[in-house]
Short mmCIF file of C-alpha atoms in Angstrom, two decimals:
data_model
loop_
_atom_site.label_atom_id
_atom_site.label_comp_id
_atom_site.label_asym_id
_atom_site.label_seq_id
_atom_site.Cartn_x
_atom_site.Cartn_y
_atom_site.Cartn_z
CA UNK A 1 27.99 16.55 18.62
CA UNK A 2 26.87 13.53 20.61
CA UNK A 3 23.51 11.79 20.48
CA UNK A 4 22.37 13.20 23.81
CA UNK A 5 23.03 16.76 22.70
CA UNK A 6 21.51 16.08 19.30
CA UNK A 7 18.26 14.75 20.77
CA UNK A 8 18.16 17.54 23.34
CA UNK A 9 18.53 20.03 20.49
CA UNK A 10 15.77 18.27 18.52
CA UNK A 11 13.46 18.49 21.55
CA UNK A 12 14.28 22.20 21.73
CA UNK A 13 13.13 22.65 18.13
CA UNK A 14 16.37 22.27 16.18
CA UNK A 15 16.80 19.99 13.16
CA UNK A 16 13.12 19.99 12.16
CA UNK A 17 13.75 17.61 9.25
CA UNK A 18 15.37 15.07 11.59
CA UNK A 19 12.47 15.37 14.02
CA UNK A 20 9.99 14.84 11.19
CA UNK A 21 11.91 11.82 9.91
CA UNK A 22 11.99 10.34 13.42
CA UNK A 23 8.21 10.66 13.76
CA UNK A 24 7.73 9.07 10.33
CA UNK A 25 9.98 6.18 11.37
CA UNK A 26 8.08 5.75 14.64
CA UNK A 27 4.80 5.61 12.70
CA UNK A 28 6.21 3.07 10.26
CA UNK A 29 7.45 0.84 13.10
CA UNK A 30 4.07 0.99 14.85
CA UNK A 31 2.34 0.09 11.57
CA UNK A 32 4.77 -2.77 10.95
CA UNK A 33 3.92 -4.25 14.35
CA UNK A 34 0.21 -3.66 13.81
CA UNK A 35 0.03 -1.24 16.72
CA UNK A 36 -2.20 1.82 16.87
CA UNK A 37 -0.41 5.02 15.89
CA UNK A 38 -1.10 6.42 19.36
CA UNK A 39 1.50 3.98 20.66
CA UNK A 40 4.31 6.27 19.49
CA UNK A 41 3.16 8.94 21.93
CA UNK A 42 3.42 6.66 24.96
CA UNK A 43 6.90 5.38 25.76
CA UNK A 44 5.64 3.05 28.48
CA UNK A 45 3.11 1.46 26.14
CA UNK A 46 5.79 1.07 23.47
CA UNK A 47 8.16 -0.56 25.96
CA UNK A 48 5.40 -2.86 27.23
CA UNK A 49 4.50 -3.94 23.71
CA UNK A 50 8.14 -4.56 22.75
CA UNK A 51 8.75 -6.59 25.90
CA UNK A 52 5.64 -8.66 25.22
CA UNK A 53 6.75 -9.30 21.62
CA UNK A 54 10.24 -10.29 22.76
CA UNK A 55 8.73 -12.69 25.29
CA UNK A 56 6.61 -14.25 22.54
CA UNK A 57 9.69 -14.76 20.37
CA UNK A 58 11.64 -16.17 23.32
CA UNK A 59 8.81 -18.64 23.91
CA UNK A 60 8.96 -19.86 20.31
CA UNK A 61 6.51 -17.66 18.44
CA UNK A 62 7.14 -17.43 14.75
CA UNK A 63 9.08 -14.32 13.88
CA UNK A 64 9.44 -13.30 10.25
CA UNK A 65 10.15 -9.55 10.13
CA UNK A 66 10.33 -9.54 6.35
CA UNK A 67 7.37 -11.82 5.68
#
């Protein structure tokens, strides 16, 4: 099974444990970045925030993901 089929199946209700784990991971990532949890529901907001963070790092902002 490929990733596309897997994620299509998840969206159709299959693999409930995987879907739950994915949501938990999304929440953890949002928390790690200090973003509101609602960010995980909005792909455009997530992309905008990631792009902004990458631009900050490119421009020399301190980046310590394990700090």
